[in-house]
Amino acid sequence: MIVFKLWHFALRLLHGKSKRLLTSVLGAVFGVTLVVSMISLYINMNHSMDKQLMEEYGPVDLMVGYRDQEKRFNPDQIEMLRNISGIRAIGSTITNLDLYYHDSRPETARMLFIAVDNSPLTLSHYRIKQPIQPGDAVISASLASRLGVREGQSVKIPLPQQESKSYRIAQIIKDISHEARSEYVYLSISEVNRIYGSEIIANPVLVDLMPGANKEQIIDEIHYLITTDLDIEPMSGLDKQKENIRNLKWLSGLFGGLAFLTAGMFVLSNFLLSIRERYRDLAMLRAIGSSPRQLFFLIWTEAFLIGIISSALGSALGIISSSSLYGVANSWVGLNSYKFIIPWRAIIIATVAGWGYIMTIAAFPAWRASRIPPVVLVREASLNVHVSRRRLFAIPLWVGIPGLLILVFTQLSREGSDSSAYPLLSLTGGLLLVFGLFLGIGSWMSAISRLLEPVVKALISTSAAVSVRNIRSERRQSVVTVAVLAMAPLLFFSISVFLGSLQSGITDNLKKSFITDWRITHALGPGSDMRKEIGGKVENLQAADKVIPVSYVEIARLKDFDFTHADSAWSSAGRKEDPLYSLPQRELFSYKLVNLQDLVDLGKLPAAAGDMSSQIYISKTYAERLGIQAGERLTVTRNNRSTVLTVAAVVDQLPLIPDDSPNFVLGDWKQTVLIQPNDDQKGLTLESLMVHAKPGQSAALGEQLKAQFSANSFLRVSDLNSELKDLKRSMLQRIVLLYAVTAVVWVIGLLGGMTTLSANLLAKKREYAILRAISITPRQLTLIVLTQCILFCVISFTFGAGGGLMLSYSFTSALDANYTVNLTEILWMVLGAAVCFSITLLQPWLFSRGLGKESVTRALVNE
Amino acid sequence: MEALLEVQGLCKTFKQGEMTFHALKNVNLKVNKGEFVVVMGPSGSGKSTFLHVLGGLEPLTSGKIMIERQEIKDFHEEPHATRYRREKIGFVFQFFNLLASLTAVENISLPLVLAGRSEVEANREAACLLELVGLRGFERRRPAELSGGQQQRVALARGLVHRPQLLLADEPTGSLDSKTSEDVLRVIVQMKKTLNQSIIMVTHDPMVATYGDRIVFFRDGSIVGEMDGSGSEDRRDRSLVIYDRLHSLNEDKTA
């Protein structure tokens, strides 16, 4: 009951400290805002991604089939596929019906026939609402328009090698692409088999994987168990989107976490200051009959009230800020913006959690308040905390953190950067390092302040050196001050350096991919009908000198390869003696195919002797991993065809291939392993068309290309400069979004910094009064106070920037990107931090001026 | 007269590293109900420590404290210390120590609220006490709106609102001018009479000491003398006698 009676009392006390209440609420509001907006943003973006992925790809993770062949699945193969672990569902389809029933009539030329098994997976993949009944058909909008038919009406549809048949149109779906064949007709498999009197089971089969299943492993298993003839489309666009969202999860989790931590530190420092300010009041309450429990609940009641106000306000602001950031964030990861959903359940949980968090954080200051001995009121005495217990508590941390770090780094070196666990391990390692760094602030700070003492004496004055000693003597308070002040530079540096590295990596890759002046790509990616749309129009352009088609083939395999070269453990660790040790069995790699001679002519590849069609170029990293030398002959197999290829050269960096694509080789388009003998390059999927201009005609070529393809919105003509500009623009969006988050953390950090600096100065108020009494001038006092605060800022900045660099390194490692630190950017960041910290110094400066104006007697009495 | 407080063989030592400081050495004292005892002595004589030990603010090293012939055991440890201060002891400090955000009545009612009494009841009691200390009409004033003497009177009312058996006053006039001090002391004496309140007050000021029934002199942690506070009607004369006694004690020490 007494706890409830304290409500009124706590309210009155809060009312009496309205400025402190305001800063407490502000800090907590910002913290909750950030957490709620991160959650809300994440939920909405996740929802957008799910929706968009469903629209673009459906739920299909793999498409397994015989590409451009008349083969089809048999029931045993379907059953085998169904039983592979990691596969959640499969759906049978028959696409390209005209592959089995050739038809060259003009009315079917633009039509694509697809038969579906009416399984939920197939229906959702093709966005068909209801199972297709016999006699029903689903058609695309362009076909509906040509046939002049609407949903529910019947129309005669021409079928390959068949007379036109009448079907009721069950649904008209949106056109998928601007391809040559964009008139889609969907029928049920049973209907197709009835018409043709055949029993085609499926080709291809759609596969939905279980969450977390290893796609590469499953592809490998399908090839191994069923047949290596199978073409498997890994839906890499989907993977890219999923990776985007995974990165987003990390980032929002990290920002949310950091915001949570900063807000927590802020609330903690604010409550500690609040207790420091009311030390005598609290001691008096003890003296007049308050029990420790009552004091604890008094402070906790304050936290309860602050928590309620802050959580409610923070949640509201969080929803507002996330809804306004939603569009920017979606465009950042390339998602469409759907209607913003307010995730009430998550927000309520976050609000309650935020409130609970504030209560939890405030428990420590409340506990400290409850331990204030009443004798403090009549005698100057410091709060006696059980130091031994604290040290005992610290032991597991001191042993645990380095132990965990050793464990993580050992695992990291064992796993290697190809492992799926590498990003998580790398991130954990970075976070542990930063945690360890912050945990050791007390010890580091003492060492740094000892180093700074003579510098301060020499540069400022001997009296200013008092400030350095103050930092050491109020160790606990100083640790909180540094930790709070360091959070903002930590976040600022980690984000800036991480984005800088990311941008630099993308820029490098872009530069590598531009081996010519201009490039043409298709908005729908390599799988599109780009070749048909470009036709032979580029070669005829006046300013074009050389046209290099770049083709892309998913996967090929090394055959009869001696893996003892590739496994360093085999020879170095004496594994060959171990009968149970198994060497890797398969090596899959991806190709990019070009006319190699063109690249040699452009000086992008070293020349090689002999027939180019039987040569490949390998990057140094990949060659080292497999233990391959230049001149070595490799047997490569794909779709049951094998060929022997010679490694023409091992190069530091393969043109056209990004740094983060380790399993790529560059081959010649005439390789017989990839295309049938006597076939031509047109059988290959075109990824891009690189166009080299005649000398001095680059700009003219650009204009000619743009004029030629301006009507086709799917084709993109770009040069390196325009790509770099686009990259900068998209990076700017990310930077704006991330800096908005960082700015909020800065605000919390600044408020927290002001509060903790004030607490620190308040703890020394009596000493300052004594210094005044022994004739230190107000100016000297200001100098001491400001020196102390500047030292805090310098130490905090060192910790924040150091931690930020560590964290950004772990992010870039996790994403397997190159770590780049741009010194100019760092300089700007230092300047920015200096400006922000200068704002933090405002309050201490005013405080010191106030101290200087106050009479010595009053200062001593008012302590 | 009936004894309220009996202190027997009270010792208090402070340890700082290897050093041991004996603040109180075998102190014996008896305070009767309704008696106003003044404790005097030079700085460092142990008078404040004695008051803190009596108030349960400091643990005693050895000895016995009895209130109404009942020994108060473990009174400096929780939860006994809180109960002891809540029920038996009232405090008045040199620096009034009022909560700035609360009104006069709220400050006075605090010990009752903390003891679990209803706010209405506590405020009613507080208002009575406020009237007793001569501050009727000042109920809603905050400390900042009161003079030093008025603040100390509010503090006095707060020390008495829960009807403690013993009021401990540590230099209650230490931060007041002589006129205001006189007013506050008159109120204390009046309260003593009205409530039959036992009071122990520490002071340096012989003039202030003249208000006590008995004066106890401390030196080096021990009681070295006592004198009756009453005597000459002229307060000035009495203060001179007290001053002489105090002076002689100091001289004894230096000799």
Coordinates of N, CA, C and O in Angstrom, one line a residue, chain A residues 2 5-6 8-9 12-17 280-282 284-292 294 373-375 377-379 861, chain B residues 14 49 52 57-58 78 82 85-86 91 93 95 97-99 101-103 106 110-111 113-119 142 158 170:
Chain A
I2 N 1.9 1.2 0.8 CA 2.8 2.3 0.9 C 3.4 2.7 -0.4 O 3.6 3.9 -0.7
K5 N 1.1 5.0 -2.1 CA 1.0 6.3 -1.4 C 2.2 7.1 -1.9 O 2.1 8.4 -1.9
L6 N 3.2 6.5 -2.4 CA 4.4 7.2 -2.9 C 4.2 7.9 -4.2 O 4.9 8.7 -4.6
H8 N 1.9 10.0 -5.3 CA 1.7 11.4 -5.2 C 3.0 12.2 -4.9 O 3.4 13.2 -5.5
F9 N 3.7 11.6 -4.0 CA 5.0 12.1 -3.5 C 6.0 12.2 -4.7 O 6.6 13.2 -5.0
R12 N 5.1 14.8 -7.1 CA 5.5 16.2 -6.6 C 7.0 16.4 -6.8 O 7.5 17.5 -7.2
L13 N 7.8 15.3 -6.5 CA 9.2 15.4 -6.7 C 9.6 15.7 -8.1 O 10.5 16.5 -8.4
L14 N 8.9 15.0 -9.0 CA 9.2 15.1 -10.5 C 8.9 16.5 -10.9 O 9.6 17.2 -11.7
H15 N 7.7 17.0 -10.4 CA 7.3 18.4 -10.7 C 8.3 19.4 -10.2 O 8.6 20.4 -10.9
G16 N 8.9 19.1 -9.1 CA 10.0 20.0 -8.6 C 11.2 20.0 -9.4 O 12.0 20.9 -9.3
K17 N 11.4 18.9 -10.1 CA 12.7 18.8 -11.0 C 12.2 18.8 -12.4 O 12.5 17.8 -13.1
R280 N 21.2 14.7 -0.7 CA 20.8 15.1 0.7 C 19.3 14.9 1.0 O 19.0 14.4 2.1
D281 N 18.5 15.1 0.0 CA 17.1 14.9 0.2 C 16.8 13.5 0.5 O 16.0 13.2 1.4
L282 N 17.4 12.6 -0.2 CA 17.2 11.2 -0.1 C 17.7 10.7 1.3 O 17.0 9.9 2.0
M284 N 17.9 12.6 3.9 CA 17.0 13.2 4.8 C 15.8 12.3 5.0 O 15.3 12.0 6.1
L285 N 15.2 11.8 3.8 CA 14.1 10.9 3.9 C 14.4 9.7 4.7 O 13.6 9.2 5.5
R286 N 15.6 9.2 4.6 CA 16.0 8.0 5.3 C 16.1 8.4 6.8 O 15.6 7.6 7.7
A287 N 16.6 9.6 7.1 CA 16.7 10.0 8.5 C 15.4 10.2 9.2 O 15.2 9.9 10.4
I288 N 14.4 10.6 8.4 CA 13.1 10.8 9.1 C 12.1 9.6 9.0 O 10.9 9.7 9.2
G289 N 12.7 8.5 8.6 CA 11.9 7.3 8.7 C 11.6 6.5 7.4 O 10.7 5.6 7.4
S290 N 12.2 6.9 6.3 CA 11.9 6.2 5.1 C 12.8 4.9 5.1 O 14.0 5.0 5.4
S291 N 12.2 3.8 4.7 CA 13.0 2.6 4.6 C 13.7 2.5 3.3 O 13.3 3.2 2.3
P292 N 14.7 1.7 3.2 CA 15.4 1.5 1.9 C 14.5 1.1 0.8 O 14.5 1.6 -0.3
Q294 N 11.3 1.8 0.6 CA 10.5 3.0 0.2 C 11.2 3.9 -0.8 O 10.7 4.4 -1.8
P373 N 23.2 6.1 3.0 CA 23.1 6.1 4.4 C 22.6 7.4 4.9 O 23.0 8.5 4.4
P374 N 21.7 7.4 5.9 CA 21.1 8.7 6.4 C 22.2 9.6 7.0 O 22.0 10.8 7.0
V375 N 23.3 9.0 7.4 CA 24.3 9.9 8.1 C 25.0 10.8 7.1 O 25.5 11.8 7.5
L377 N 23.5 12.9 5.5 CA 22.9 14.2 5.7 C 23.7 15.1 6.6 O 23.7 16.3 6.5
V378 N 24.3 14.5 7.6 CA 25.0 15.3 8.6 C 26.5 15.2 8.5 O 27.2 15.9 9.1
R379 N 26.9 14.3 7.6 CA 28.4 14.2 7.4 C 28.7 13.9 6.0 O 28.0 13.2 5.3
V861 N 28.1 26.0 1.4 CA 26.9 25.7 2.2 C 25.9 24.9 1.3 O 25.3 23.9 1.8
Chain B
F14 N 36.0 4.6 14.9 CA 36.0 4.6 13.5 C 37.4 4.0 13.0 O 38.4 4.3 13.6
T49 N 28.7 12.8 17.0 CA 28.7 11.4 16.9 C 27.7 10.7 17.9 O 27.0 9.8 17.5
H52 N 24.3 11.1 16.5 CA 24.1 10.2 15.4 C 23.9 8.8 15.8 O 23.1 8.0 15.3
L57 N 21.8 6.7 13.2 CA 22.4 7.0 11.9 C 23.8 6.3 11.8 O 24.3 6.1 10.7
E58 N 24.4 6.1 13.0 CA 25.7 5.4 13.0 C 25.5 4.2 13.9 O 24.9 4.3 15.0
E78 N 18.9 -2.5 9.4 CA 17.6 -2.6 8.8 C 17.0 -3.9 9.1 O 17.7 -4.9 9.2
T82 N 15.0 1.7 10.6 CA 13.9 2.6 10.0 C 12.8 2.7 11.1 O 12.3 3.7 11.3
R85 N 13.8 4.9 13.9 CA 13.8 6.4 13.6 C 12.3 6.8 13.4 O 11.9 7.9 13.7
R86 N 11.5 5.9 12.8 CA 10.1 6.2 12.5 C 9.3 6.4 13.8 O 8.4 7.2 13.9
F91 N 14.2 14.2 14.2 CA 15.5 15.0 14.0 C 15.2 16.4 13.6 O 14.2 16.7 12.9
F93 N 17.8 19.4 11.9 CA 19.2 19.6 11.5 C 19.6 21.0 11.4 O 18.7 21.9 11.4
F95 N 21.0 22.5 8.7 CA 20.5 23.1 7.5 C 19.1 22.4 7.3 O 19.1 21.2 6.8
N97 N 17.0 21.1 5.7 CA 16.8 19.9 4.9 C 15.3 19.6 4.6 O 14.8 18.5 4.8
L98 N 14.7 20.7 4.1 CA 13.3 20.5 3.7 C 13.3 20.2 2.2 O 14.2 20.6 1.4
L99 N 12.3 19.5 1.7 CA 12.2 19.2 0.3 C 11.6 20.4 -0.5 O 10.5 20.8 -0.2
S101 N 10.4 20.9 -3.3 CA 9.2 20.8 -4.2 C 7.9 20.6 -3.4 O 6.8 20.6 -3.9
L102 N 8.0 20.4 -2.1 CA 6.8 20.1 -1.3 C 6.5 21.4 -0.4 O 7.4 22.2 -0.1
T103 N 5.2 21.5 -0.1 CA 4.8 22.7 0.7 C 5.1 22.4 2.2 O 5.6 21.3 2.5
E106 N 3.2 19.5 3.5 CA 3.6 18.2 2.9 C 5.0 17.8 3.5 O 5.2 16.6 3.8
L110 N 5.5 14.3 5.9 CA 6.3 13.2 5.3 C 6.5 12.0 6.3 O 6.3 10.8 5.9
P111 N 7.0 12.2 7.5 CA 7.3 11.0 8.4 C 6.0 10.2 8.6 O 6.1 8.9 8.7
V113 N 3.4 9.9 6.4 CA 3.2 9.2 5.1 C 4.1 8.0 5.0 O 3.7 6.9 4.6
L114 N 5.4 8.3 5.3 CA 6.3 7.2 5.2 C 6.0 6.0 6.1 O 6.3 4.9 5.9
A115 N 5.4 6.4 7.2 CA 5.0 5.4 8.2 C 3.7 4.6 7.8 O 3.3 3.7 8.5
G116 N 3.1 5.1 6.7 CA 1.9 4.4 6.2 C 0.6 5.0 6.6 O -0.5 4.5 6.3
R117 N 0.6 6.2 7.2 CA -0.7 6.9 7.5 C -1.3 7.5 6.3 O -0.5 7.9 5.3
S118 N -2.6 7.7 6.3 CA -3.2 8.2 5.1 C -2.8 9.7 5.0 O -2.5 10.4 6.0
E119 N -2.8 10.2 3.7 CA -2.4 11.5 3.4 C -3.3 12.6 4.1 O -2.7 13.6 4.7
R142 N 6.1 27.0 0.0 CA 7.2 26.1 -0.2 C 8.4 26.7 0.5 O 8.4 27.9 0.9
R158 N 8.3 18.9 11.6 CA 8.4 17.6 11.0 C 9.1 16.6 11.9 O 8.7 15.5 11.9
D170 N 20.5 18.8 16.0 CA 22.0 19.0 15.8 C 22.2 20.4 15.3 O 21.9 20.8 14.2

